[in-house]
Amino acid sequence: MNLQTDTPYHLPQVATDHLDLLEAEALFILREVIAECRHPVLLFSGGKDSAVLLHLAYKAFHPERIGCALLHIDTGHNYDEVIAYRDRMAERYDCLLHVRSVEDSIRKGSVRLRHASESRNPYQSVTLMEAIAEFGFDACLGGARRDEEKARAKERIVSVRDEFGQWEPKHQRPELWSLYNTRVALGDHLRVFPISNWTELDVWQYIQREDIELPALYFAHPRQVVRRGDILVPVTHLTPAQAGDTVETISCRFRTVGDISCTAPVASSAGNVADIIAETAQCLLTERGATRLDDRASDAAMEQRKKEGYF
Amino acid sequence: MNALDYLTTDPIPDGTHQQTPSGLLRFITAGSVDDGKSTLIGRLLYDTGNVAADQLAAIHATSQKRGLAAIDWSLLTDGLIAEREQGITIDVAYRYFATARRKFIIGDAPGHEQYTRNMVTAASSADTAILLVDARKGVTTQTRRHAYLAHLLGIRELVLAVNKMDLVDWQPMVYKSIVDTFNSFVAALGRHHVHAIPMSALNGTNVASRAEAIPWYHGPSLLEHLEAVPARRDAEHAPLRLPVQRVVRVMLGNAANGANVTEFRGYQGTLASGQMQIGDEVTIWPSGQRARVSRLNVAERSLPAASADRAVVVSLDREIDISRGDMLSDPIQPPRVVKTLNADICWLSEQPLQARGKYLVKHTTRTVNALFEELSYRVDVNTLAHQAAPETAIMNDILRVKLKLQQPLLVDAYVDNRTTGSFIVIDPLSLHTVAAGVII
């Protein structure tokens, strides 16, 4: 990707204290939940947002080791290196790791796929609810951010879910100052999002500052892909090339890492965090021109497609 | 001197302004959709390059479909309309954008009957409030209500955005008259810094770029103002307050990997205000005992000092029985230890206040049982008139109350300290947050 631009002045050089303030806010939220909840758990998928959350949990507890377990809901369709990364991180931080798989829910009959190749992504929530009931978790710490999509713009930092896991906008509690109400009735639980106020750029800047390790998929690497519209579909055993497809090998990276069946890479030559920060900032610039509508680099678009169940 | 320089009041000369602007500014936008609020937010996001290409393509297509000549910027925030159609409560939405100078968090509180509750919620964490006025309508009851609520929540930096100036042909006298009316109203509330800007959000005039075509306005655009305006960091200059969140005890077996400690006792918390240095003497409340700070850490990093808003681990030079909910403070300027709270509250719940009911008050990291001892008066947010001795409170009411507490709280007045001066009220049965209060 060509990083030259005709308006180079706009590269965000925000004073770094915004990262200090975001970090302090997240540490405060984590400590409130740890202090007030009976049995919190940290949802860890091996993605960059959960990697940041895990690092923040380490800082929130330090010098104690992280005092809650990690939970991964495995669709069974993850990249091997992400699973290896997940296990390595759990070991590094000396955390108990629970893995519950959608496969088990399918076997039990609580998840029924319409057809064998259907994406398992939407069914993670069923397996998650089963795990919450099994362990009796009263708070799940997650790495979701409000800037990911419009609907999340009004999600609370501490969000109450009923025993069906439903988010009921009408029954959300007002959140004022930094006074979080963590009380839940038996059977209900909290979803807590300490990095709600972070943007994708903040996350990358923090990863750089704190030198947080990520799975290699996040950095540019050669990969076989098929172009479907403006999406690059990785050629994998779950998403094989079909008759008539042109398979090409390009340099690309993933902006979000999740279920293989619904995560697409973007063309990129960014091999390290600094390059990714430049690219992430660059996205805003090229989009700003409004003449060339290149949406491959937008992860809002990807979220939308994920919601619509695109491949 | 520029013609309209006098329209911007002087900064408050009491040390509330920092030297270098912080990299993060939180602001709220108040006004109705009719005033052009969605358009203004859309414009700010777009003109600062914070609209993703796919979003842009989508609103471009929708604008064309509706036969509009130009892009309708309000479509950017119109996820809300779909929700309205589905009958979902409209709520505070948070939006983010960044420029080369700063990161911004917008608390966008839509109007309608829950407005007071939404505005109070959004304003609680804001540094600045943008009050939007339609130049054709001038200062309305709604504008006054917004200004009052911003004032109540301690926002002292106000932007009066006089929008739709193109529809009054950029007449300076129209603008002047609106600004004068507004300034005399807020002057009666208390001391504020008001910055007025004439603009056309629809055309982007004075939003992210200055209006070259207005010979009588020489001030900054809205964005320039937001990039320069001080964030609320007055907490740094207030006396030290550190509510203890967690007591950390490291014994054999629970140390973090690489932490290199076998025994450790410390107190985790975020400085609500003030500064703390190694060697400083602090008072621990409610016991009143004193100790000196022996170590300050953010994870493995040792700090010589820390100031407001930093989340730290503090070690003291002697063994003292301290638990969550206790507070470390400046020994010379301690917090008030109170068993009665005099406060202004906003009732947030659909369930009315039960005058004889038991409630919980969460203040900093301490939660105590409480009873409403007195409902002194209700404030009419439109006229600011007081209605004496109300029997209850319903959603959106602002009340002056007296709360009796089962255990003492360590408080300051809200005007002096936003963190130790605020609290929420929780209904112990529904577990909902039913009210928010600021301490007098």
Short mmCIF file of N, CA and C in Angstrom, two decimals, chain B residues 198-295:
data_model
loop_
_atom_site.label_atom_id
_atom_site.label_comp_id
_atom_site.label_asym_id
_atom_site.label_seq_id
_atom_site.Cartn_x
_atom_site.Cartn_y
_atom_site.Cartn_z
N PRO B 198 -21.05 31.90 15.47
CA PRO B 198 -22.11 31.87 14.45
C PRO B 198 -21.75 30.81 13.42
N MET B 199 -22.73 30.00 13.00
CA MET B 199 -22.37 28.93 12.06
C MET B 199 -23.53 28.48 11.19
N SER B 200 -23.17 27.73 10.17
CA SER B 200 -24.17 26.99 9.41
C SER B 200 -23.65 25.56 9.33
N ALA B 201 -24.24 24.69 10.15
CA ALA B 201 -23.77 23.30 10.20
C ALA B 201 -24.00 22.63 8.85
N LEU B 202 -25.12 22.98 8.22
CA LEU B 202 -25.46 22.36 6.94
C LEU B 202 -24.38 22.63 5.89
N ASN B 203 -23.92 23.87 5.84
CA ASN B 203 -22.90 24.23 4.85
C ASN B 203 -21.48 24.01 5.37
N GLY B 204 -21.37 23.69 6.64
CA GLY B 204 -20.05 23.49 7.22
C GLY B 204 -19.34 24.79 7.54
N THR B 205 -20.09 25.90 7.56
CA THR B 205 -19.46 27.19 7.82
C THR B 205 -19.17 27.35 9.31
N ASN B 206 -17.91 27.57 9.64
CA ASN B 206 -17.46 27.74 11.03
C ASN B 206 -17.58 26.46 11.85
N VAL B 207 -17.73 25.32 11.20
CA VAL B 207 -17.74 24.06 11.95
C VAL B 207 -16.30 23.57 12.07
N ALA B 208 -15.73 23.08 10.95
CA ALA B 208 -14.33 22.65 11.00
C ALA B 208 -13.41 23.67 10.34
N SER B 209 -13.99 24.54 9.52
CA SER B 209 -13.16 25.57 8.90
C SER B 209 -13.83 26.93 9.10
N ARG B 210 -12.99 27.96 9.10
CA ARG B 210 -13.52 29.30 9.38
C ARG B 210 -14.33 29.84 8.21
N ALA B 211 -15.23 30.73 8.56
CA ALA B 211 -16.05 31.36 7.55
C ALA B 211 -15.32 32.58 7.01
N GLU B 212 -14.83 32.47 5.79
CA GLU B 212 -14.13 33.61 5.20
C GLU B 212 -15.13 34.71 4.86
N ALA B 213 -16.38 34.29 4.63
CA ALA B 213 -17.37 35.22 4.09
C ALA B 213 -18.03 36.10 5.15
N ILE B 214 -17.67 35.90 6.44
CA ILE B 214 -18.32 36.71 7.48
C ILE B 214 -17.34 37.77 7.95
N PRO B 215 -17.51 39.00 7.48
CA PRO B 215 -16.52 40.03 7.81
C PRO B 215 -16.55 40.42 9.29
N TRP B 216 -17.64 40.15 9.97
CA TRP B 216 -17.75 40.64 11.35
C TRP B 216 -17.39 39.60 12.40
N TYR B 217 -17.04 38.38 11.99
CA TYR B 217 -16.64 37.38 12.98
C TYR B 217 -15.20 36.97 12.75
N HIS B 218 -14.36 37.14 13.74
CA HIS B 218 -12.94 36.85 13.58
C HIS B 218 -12.47 35.74 14.51
N GLY B 219 -13.41 35.10 15.18
CA GLY B 219 -13.05 34.07 16.14
C GLY B 219 -12.76 32.75 15.47
N PRO B 220 -12.46 31.74 16.28
CA PRO B 220 -12.14 30.42 15.74
C PRO B 220 -13.40 29.69 15.27
N SER B 221 -13.19 28.67 14.44
CA SER B 221 -14.29 27.78 14.09
C SER B 221 -14.57 26.90 15.32
N LEU B 222 -15.68 26.18 15.28
CA LEU B 222 -16.02 25.30 16.40
C LEU B 222 -14.90 24.31 16.67
N LEU B 223 -14.38 23.70 15.60
CA LEU B 223 -13.33 22.69 15.78
C LEU B 223 -12.07 23.31 16.38
N GLU B 224 -11.69 24.48 15.88
CA GLU B 224 -10.50 25.14 16.43
C GLU B 224 -10.69 25.42 17.92
N HIS B 225 -11.91 25.84 18.27
CA HIS B 225 -12.19 26.09 19.68
C HIS B 225 -12.07 24.80 20.50
N LEU B 226 -12.66 23.71 19.97
CA LEU B 226 -12.62 22.44 20.70
C LEU B 226 -11.20 21.90 20.82
N GLU B 227 -10.38 22.20 19.83
CA GLU B 227 -8.99 21.73 19.89
C GLU B 227 -8.17 22.49 20.93
N ALA B 228 -8.62 23.70 21.25
CA ALA B 228 -7.83 24.55 22.14
C ALA B 228 -8.40 24.67 23.55
N VAL B 229 -9.70 24.43 23.70
CA VAL B 229 -10.34 24.71 24.99
C VAL B 229 -9.78 23.76 26.06
N PRO B 230 -9.53 24.29 27.28
CA PRO B 230 -8.96 23.41 28.31
C PRO B 230 -9.94 22.32 28.71
N ALA B 231 -9.44 21.10 28.87
CA ALA B 231 -10.27 20.05 29.43
C ALA B 231 -10.40 20.33 30.91
N ARG B 232 -11.41 19.76 31.53
CA ARG B 232 -11.64 19.99 32.95
C ARG B 232 -10.61 19.23 33.75
N ARG B 233 -9.54 19.88 34.12
CA ARG B 233 -8.52 19.21 34.91
C ARG B 233 -8.32 19.94 36.23
N ASP B 234 -9.38 20.62 36.68
CA ASP B 234 -9.27 21.36 37.93
C ASP B 234 -8.99 20.42 39.10
N ALA B 235 -9.30 19.13 38.90
CA ALA B 235 -9.08 18.16 39.97
C ALA B 235 -7.61 18.12 40.40
N GLU B 236 -6.70 18.37 39.45
CA GLU B 236 -5.28 18.34 39.78
C GLU B 236 -4.92 19.36 40.84
N HIS B 237 -5.65 20.49 40.85
CA HIS B 237 -5.31 21.58 41.77
C HIS B 237 -6.07 21.49 43.08
N ALA B 238 -6.99 20.55 43.18
CA ALA B 238 -7.76 20.39 44.43
C ALA B 238 -6.93 19.53 45.40
N PRO B 239 -7.30 19.54 46.69
CA PRO B 239 -6.56 18.73 47.68
C PRO B 239 -6.65 17.23 47.36
N LEU B 240 -5.62 16.49 47.77
CA LEU B 240 -5.55 15.05 47.47
C LEU B 240 -6.76 14.28 48.01
N ARG B 241 -7.35 13.45 47.12
CA ARG B 241 -8.37 12.48 47.53
C ARG B 241 -8.07 11.20 46.78
N LEU B 242 -7.93 10.11 47.50
CA LEU B 242 -7.76 8.83 46.82
C LEU B 242 -8.66 7.79 47.48
N PRO B 243 -9.83 7.52 46.88
CA PRO B 243 -10.70 6.48 47.43
C PRO B 243 -10.07 5.10 47.17
N VAL B 244 -9.97 4.30 48.20
CA VAL B 244 -9.34 2.97 48.04
C VAL B 244 -10.31 2.02 47.35
N GLN B 245 -9.85 1.45 46.23
CA GLN B 245 -10.69 0.49 45.49
C GLN B 245 -10.47 -0.94 45.96
N ARG B 246 -9.20 -1.27 46.14
CA ARG B 246 -8.86 -2.65 46.49
C ARG B 246 -7.62 -2.64 47.36
N VAL B 247 -7.58 -3.54 48.31
CA VAL B 247 -6.36 -3.75 49.08
C VAL B 247 -5.63 -4.91 48.40
N VAL B 248 -4.36 -4.72 48.08
CA VAL B 248 -3.56 -5.77 47.44
C VAL B 248 -2.66 -6.42 48.47
N ARG B 249 -2.72 -7.71 48.52
CA ARG B 249 -1.82 -8.44 49.42
C ARG B 249 -1.14 -9.53 48.62
N VAL B 250 0.17 -9.44 48.53
CA VAL B 250 0.89 -10.51 47.86
C VAL B 250 1.51 -11.39 48.93
N MET B 251 1.15 -12.66 48.87
CA MET B 251 1.80 -13.64 49.74
C MET B 251 2.38 -14.68 48.79
N LEU B 252 2.98 -15.70 49.36
CA LEU B 252 3.55 -16.72 48.49
C LEU B 252 2.46 -17.26 47.57
N GLY B 253 2.68 -17.19 46.28
CA GLY B 253 1.76 -17.89 45.37
C GLY B 253 0.87 -17.01 44.53
N ASN B 254 0.57 -15.77 44.96
CA ASN B 254 -0.35 -15.02 44.12
C ASN B 254 0.31 -13.79 43.46
N ALA B 255 1.64 -13.80 43.40
CA ALA B 255 2.32 -12.69 42.74
C ALA B 255 2.22 -12.85 41.22
N ALA B 256 2.16 -11.73 40.51
CA ALA B 256 2.14 -11.78 39.06
C ALA B 256 3.47 -12.33 38.57
N ASN B 257 3.45 -13.02 37.42
CA ASN B 257 4.69 -13.50 36.83
C ASN B 257 5.64 -12.33 36.60
N GLY B 258 6.85 -12.44 37.11
CA GLY B 258 7.83 -11.38 36.91
C GLY B 258 7.68 -10.22 37.86
N ALA B 259 6.71 -10.26 38.77
CA ALA B 259 6.51 -9.13 39.68
C ALA B 259 7.65 -9.03 40.70
N ASN B 260 8.33 -10.15 40.94
CA ASN B 260 9.52 -10.12 41.77
C ASN B 260 9.26 -9.62 43.19
N VAL B 261 8.11 -9.97 43.73
CA VAL B 261 7.83 -9.66 45.14
C VAL B 261 7.32 -10.93 45.82
N THR B 262 7.67 -11.10 47.05
CA THR B 262 7.15 -12.25 47.78
C THR B 262 6.15 -11.79 48.83
N GLU B 263 6.31 -10.56 49.30
CA GLU B 263 5.35 -10.03 50.27
C GLU B 263 5.09 -8.57 49.95
N PHE B 264 3.83 -8.22 49.88
CA PHE B 264 3.50 -6.85 49.50
C PHE B 264 2.12 -6.52 50.04
N ARG B 265 1.97 -5.28 50.49
CA ARG B 265 0.65 -4.80 50.90
C ARG B 265 0.53 -3.39 50.34
N GLY B 266 -0.53 -3.15 49.60
CA GLY B 266 -0.70 -1.82 49.02
C GLY B 266 -2.17 -1.54 48.76
N TYR B 267 -2.44 -0.36 48.31
CA TYR B 267 -3.82 0.09 48.12
C TYR B 267 -4.00 0.58 46.70
N GLN B 268 -4.97 -0.03 46.01
CA GLN B 268 -5.21 0.36 44.63
C GLN B 268 -6.33 1.38 44.56
N GLY B 269 -6.15 2.35 43.68
CA GLY B 269 -7.20 3.34 43.50
C GLY B 269 -6.79 4.39 42.49
N THR B 270 -7.74 5.22 42.11
CA THR B 270 -7.48 6.32 41.18
C THR B 270 -7.54 7.62 41.96
N LEU B 271 -6.56 8.49 41.77
CA LEU B 271 -6.58 9.78 42.45
C LEU B 271 -7.78 10.58 41.95
N ALA B 272 -8.72 10.85 42.84
CA ALA B 272 -9.88 11.65 42.45
C ALA B 272 -9.47 13.10 42.26
N SER B 273 -8.46 13.52 43.00
CA SER B 273 -7.97 14.89 42.87
C SER B 273 -6.60 15.01 43.53
N GLY B 274 -5.93 16.10 43.19
CA GLY B 274 -4.67 16.43 43.85
C GLY B 274 -3.47 15.66 43.33
N GLN B 275 -2.40 15.70 44.11
CA GLN B 275 -1.13 15.09 43.76
C GLN B 275 -0.67 14.23 44.93
N MET B 276 0.19 13.28 44.62
CA MET B 276 0.77 12.45 45.67
C MET B 276 2.21 12.18 45.31
N GLN B 277 3.10 12.40 46.31
CA GLN B 277 4.52 12.14 46.08
C GLN B 277 5.04 11.18 47.12
N ILE B 278 6.07 10.46 46.78
CA ILE B 278 6.69 9.59 47.77
C ILE B 278 7.19 10.45 48.92
N GLY B 279 6.91 10.04 50.15
CA GLY B 279 7.31 10.82 51.32
C GLY B 279 6.19 11.69 51.86
N ASP B 280 5.15 11.93 51.05
CA ASP B 280 4.03 12.77 51.50
C ASP B 280 3.30 12.12 52.67
N GLU B 281 2.88 12.94 53.60
CA GLU B 281 2.02 12.43 54.66
C GLU B 281 0.58 12.48 54.19
N VAL B 282 -0.17 11.41 54.48
CA VAL B 282 -1.59 11.39 54.12
C VAL B 282 -2.40 10.97 55.33
N THR B 283 -3.68 11.39 55.36
CA THR B 283 -4.58 10.94 56.41
C THR B 283 -5.50 9.87 55.82
N ILE B 284 -5.73 8.81 56.59
CA ILE B 284 -6.61 7.74 56.13
C ILE B 284 -7.95 7.90 56.84
N TRP B 285 -9.02 7.97 56.02
CA TRP B 285 -10.37 8.16 56.57
C TRP B 285 -11.18 6.88 56.40
N PRO B 286 -12.10 6.56 57.31
CA PRO B 286 -12.56 7.40 58.43
C PRO B 286 -11.73 7.29 59.70
N SER B 287 -10.66 6.50 59.76
CA SER B 287 -9.95 6.31 61.03
C SER B 287 -9.23 7.57 61.48
N GLY B 288 -8.80 8.41 60.54
CA GLY B 288 -8.07 9.62 60.89
C GLY B 288 -6.59 9.39 61.16
N GLN B 289 -6.12 8.14 60.99
CA GLN B 289 -4.69 7.85 61.20
C GLN B 289 -3.85 8.45 60.08
N ARG B 290 -2.56 8.63 60.37
CA ARG B 290 -1.69 9.21 59.35
C ARG B 290 -0.55 8.25 58.99
N ALA B 291 -0.05 8.39 57.78
CA ALA B 291 1.09 7.58 57.34
C ALA B 291 1.77 8.32 56.20
N ARG B 292 2.96 7.83 55.83
CA ARG B 292 3.65 8.44 54.69
C ARG B 292 3.65 7.49 53.51
N VAL B 293 3.62 8.08 52.31
CA VAL B 293 3.63 7.28 51.09
C VAL B 293 5.05 6.75 50.88
N SER B 294 5.18 5.41 50.80
CA SER B 294 6.52 4.85 50.63
C SER B 294 6.78 4.37 49.20
N ARG B 295 5.71 4.04 48.49
CA ARG B 295 5.87 3.58 47.10
C ARG B 295 4.64 3.96 46.30
#
